[in-house]
Amino acid sequence: MVAENYFKFGEVQMKYVIFGIRAFLTGCADKTDVGINNDIQAYTTGIRNAIIKVFEDLDSYHGRRCMLRLALNSDGSLNDVRSEGGDPALCEAAIAAVKEADLPEPPNERVYYLFQNVPLDFKP
């Protein structure tokens, strides 16, 4: 299974990150500001890749789901992660992976503002 199919931020599936994140954040950014949309796409991909890189045996959780809430600091470091429901085993493994991941720093303050407290729908 392709790694890009594993995540949703909010209700936006990662494989549709360009279209979905732009639609989701339309009210948050100037519609003419293509730069912020590119920054959002790149940052979302960076978070996804950092978590997948350290997640052990991801495919064994296929068909399960866990909703996490990430609280990030302005330097990209993790302030908090908690489960908001889902498969207990997947949630435990996903929390461990998020804590171990070297999450990227947001490219700018606007992206940080949008991602400082973000839901993550984890669905291998």
PDB file of C-alpha atoms in Angstrom, residues 2-106:
ATOM      1  CA  VAL A   2       1.276   3.476  -0.846  1.00  0.00           C
ATOM      2  CA  ALA A   3       2.231   5.568   2.188  1.00  0.00           C
ATOM      3  CA  GLU A   4       0.221   8.580   1.029  1.00  0.00           C
ATOM      4  CA  ASN A   5      -3.034   6.691   1.641  1.00  0.00           C
ATOM      5  CA  TYR A   6      -2.424   6.359   5.377  1.00  0.00           C
ATOM      6  CA  PHE A   7      -3.423   9.739   6.742  1.00  0.00           C
ATOM      7  CA  LYS A   8      -6.155  12.267   6.916  1.00  0.00           C
ATOM      8  CA  PHE A   9      -5.668  15.663   8.513  1.00  0.00           C
ATOM      9  CA  GLY A  10      -9.090  16.639   9.739  1.00  0.00           C
ATOM     10  CA  GLU A  11     -11.332  15.092   7.130  1.00  0.00           C
ATOM     11  CA  VAL A  12      -8.896  15.622   4.254  1.00  0.00           C
ATOM     12  CA  GLN A  13      -7.318  12.471   2.836  1.00  0.00           C
ATOM     13  CA  MET A  14      -3.593  12.891   2.264  1.00  0.00           C
ATOM     14  CA  LYS A  15      -3.666  11.546  -1.283  1.00  0.00           C
ATOM     15  CA  TYR A  16      -5.894  14.501  -2.101  1.00  0.00           C
ATOM     16  CA  VAL A  17      -3.779  16.949  -0.145  1.00  0.00           C
ATOM     17  CA  ILE A  18      -3.504  19.606  -2.871  1.00  0.00           C
ATOM     18  CA  PHE A  19      -7.229  19.807  -3.533  1.00  0.00           C
ATOM     19  CA  GLY A  20      -8.477  18.920  -0.059  1.00  0.00           C
ATOM     20  CA  ILE A  21      -6.232  21.119   2.059  1.00  0.00           C
ATOM     21  CA  ARG A  22      -6.843  24.083  -0.233  1.00  0.00           C
ATOM     22  CA  ALA A  23     -10.601  23.575   0.042  1.00  0.00           C
ATOM     23  CA  PHE A  24     -10.391  23.074   3.805  1.00  0.00           C
ATOM     24  CA  LEU A  25      -8.297  26.191   4.375  1.00  0.00           C
ATOM     25  CA  THR A  26     -10.000  28.487   1.872  1.00  0.00           C
ATOM     26  CA  GLY A  27     -11.216  30.783   4.621  1.00  0.00           C
ATOM     27  CA  CYS A  28      -7.808  30.853   6.307  1.00  0.00           C
ATOM     28  CA  ALA A  29      -5.685  32.113   3.440  1.00  0.00           C
ATOM     29  CA  ASP A  30      -6.054  34.725   0.758  1.00  0.00           C
ATOM     30  CA  LYS A  31      -7.466  32.992  -2.312  1.00  0.00           C
ATOM     31  CA  THR A  32      -4.748  34.515  -4.454  1.00  0.00           C
ATOM     32  CA  ASP A  33      -1.977  33.301  -2.160  1.00  0.00           C
ATOM     33  CA  VAL A  34      -0.684  30.214  -3.955  1.00  0.00           C
ATOM     34  CA  GLY A  35       2.466  30.279  -1.816  1.00  0.00           C
ATOM     35  CA  ILE A  36       0.631  29.404   1.411  1.00  0.00           C
ATOM     36  CA  ASN A  37      -1.140  26.519  -0.312  1.00  0.00           C
ATOM     37  CA  ASN A  38       2.200  25.154  -1.509  1.00  0.00           C
ATOM     38  CA  ASP A  39       3.616  25.578   2.002  1.00  0.00           C
ATOM     39  CA  ILE A  40       0.644  23.696   3.476  1.00  0.00           C
ATOM     40  CA  GLN A  41       1.075  20.862   0.994  1.00  0.00           C
ATOM     41  CA  ALA A  42       4.794  20.574   1.660  1.00  0.00           C
ATOM     42  CA  TYR A  43       4.379  20.716   5.437  1.00  0.00           C
ATOM     43  CA  THR A  44       1.593  18.113   5.449  1.00  0.00           C
ATOM     44  CA  THR A  45       3.751  15.790   3.372  1.00  0.00           C
ATOM     45  CA  GLY A  46       6.704  16.366   5.718  1.00  0.00           C
ATOM     46  CA  ILE A  47       4.644  15.423   8.788  1.00  0.00           C
ATOM     47  CA  ARG A  48       3.264  12.341   7.055  1.00  0.00           C
ATOM     48  CA  ASN A  49       6.703  11.181   5.925  1.00  0.00           C
ATOM     49  CA  ALA A  50       8.273  11.743   9.345  1.00  0.00           C
ATOM     50  CA  ILE A  51       5.640   9.571  11.049  1.00  0.00           C
ATOM     51  CA  ILE A  52       5.670   6.807   8.431  1.00  0.00           C
ATOM     52  CA  LYS A  53       9.469   6.629   8.612  1.00  0.00           C
ATOM     53  CA  VAL A  54       9.388   5.491  12.266  1.00  0.00           C
ATOM     54  CA  PHE A  55       6.086   3.580  12.327  1.00  0.00           C
ATOM     55  CA  GLU A  56       6.870  -0.102  12.742  1.00  0.00           C
ATOM     56  CA  ASP A  57       4.776  -2.706  10.918  1.00  0.00           C
ATOM     57  CA  LEU A  58       2.240  -0.202   9.609  1.00  0.00           C
ATOM     58  CA  ASP A  59       0.611  -2.688   7.241  1.00  0.00           C
ATOM     59  CA  SER A  60      -0.433  -4.934  10.145  1.00  0.00           C
ATOM     60  CA  TYR A  61      -2.955  -2.247  11.137  1.00  0.00           C
ATOM     61  CA  HIS A  62      -4.711  -2.208   7.750  1.00  0.00           C
ATOM     62  CA  GLY A  63      -8.444  -1.618   8.114  1.00  0.00           C
ATOM     63  CA  ARG A  64      -8.174   0.000  11.542  1.00  0.00           C
ATOM     64  CA  ARG A  65      -8.561   3.661  12.399  1.00  0.00           C
ATOM     65  CA  CYS A  66      -7.356   6.057  15.069  1.00  0.00           C
ATOM     66  CA  MET A  67      -8.067   9.747  15.492  1.00  0.00           C
ATOM     67  CA  LEU A  68      -5.189  11.661  17.058  1.00  0.00           C
ATOM     68  CA  ARG A  69      -4.834  15.295  18.036  1.00  0.00           C
ATOM     69  CA  LEU A  70      -1.365  16.816  17.575  1.00  0.00           C
ATOM     70  CA  ALA A  71      -0.278  19.976  19.371  1.00  0.00           C
ATOM     71  CA  LEU A  72       2.886  21.351  17.793  1.00  0.00           C
ATOM     72  CA  ASN A  73       5.339  24.013  18.915  1.00  0.00           C
ATOM     73  CA  SER A  74       6.452  26.756  16.535  1.00  0.00           C
ATOM     74  CA  ASP A  75       9.718  24.880  15.858  1.00  0.00           C
ATOM     75  CA  GLY A  76       7.765  21.782  14.777  1.00  0.00           C
ATOM     76  CA  SER A  77       8.495  19.829  17.935  1.00  0.00           C
ATOM     77  CA  LEU A  78       5.661  17.935  19.527  1.00  0.00           C
ATOM     78  CA  ASN A  79       3.961  19.589  22.473  1.00  0.00           C
ATOM     79  CA  ASP A  80       1.300  16.907  22.921  1.00  0.00           C
ATOM     80  CA  VAL A  81      -0.384  14.020  21.158  1.00  0.00           C
ATOM     81  CA  ARG A  82      -3.501  12.256  22.335  1.00  0.00           C
ATOM     82  CA  SER A  83      -6.015   9.775  21.061  1.00  0.00           C
ATOM     83  CA  GLU A  84      -9.515  10.992  20.334  1.00  0.00           C
ATOM     84  CA  GLY A  85     -10.843   7.511  19.636  1.00  0.00           C
ATOM     85  CA  GLY A  86     -10.378   4.482  17.476  1.00  0.00           C
ATOM     86  CA  ASP A  87      -8.610   1.135  17.639  1.00  0.00           C
ATOM     87  CA  PRO A  88      -6.634   1.043  20.924  1.00  0.00           C
ATOM     88  CA  ALA A  89      -3.667  -0.919  19.515  1.00  0.00           C
ATOM     89  CA  LEU A  90      -3.349   1.347  16.478  1.00  0.00           C
ATOM     90  CA  CYS A  91      -3.706   4.462  18.634  1.00  0.00           C
ATOM     91  CA  GLU A  92      -0.951   3.272  20.965  1.00  0.00           C
ATOM     92  CA  ALA A  93       1.381   2.514  18.044  1.00  0.00           C
ATOM     93  CA  ALA A  94       0.518   5.767  16.265  1.00  0.00           C
ATOM     94  CA  ILE A  95       1.158   7.841  19.404  1.00  0.00           C
ATOM     95  CA  ALA A  96       4.523   6.118  19.843  1.00  0.00           C
ATOM     96  CA  ALA A  97       5.430   6.843  16.206  1.00  0.00           C
ATOM     97  CA  VAL A  98       4.412  10.509  16.483  1.00  0.00           C
ATOM     98  CA  LYS A  99       6.494  10.897  19.662  1.00  0.00           C
ATOM     99  CA  GLU A 100       9.514   9.298  17.964  1.00  0.00           C
ATOM    100  CA  ALA A 101       9.155  11.153  14.657  1.00  0.00           C
ATOM    101  CA  ASP A 102      11.399  14.076  13.816  1.00  0.00           C
ATOM    102  CA  LEU A 103       8.601  16.408  12.777  1.00  0.00           C
ATOM    103  CA  PRO A 104       9.566  19.243  10.440  1.00  0.00           C
ATOM    104  CA  GLU A 105       9.502  22.894  11.414  1.00  0.00           C
ATOM    105  CA  PRO A 106       6.613  24.816   9.824  1.00  0.00           C
TER     106      PRO A 106
END
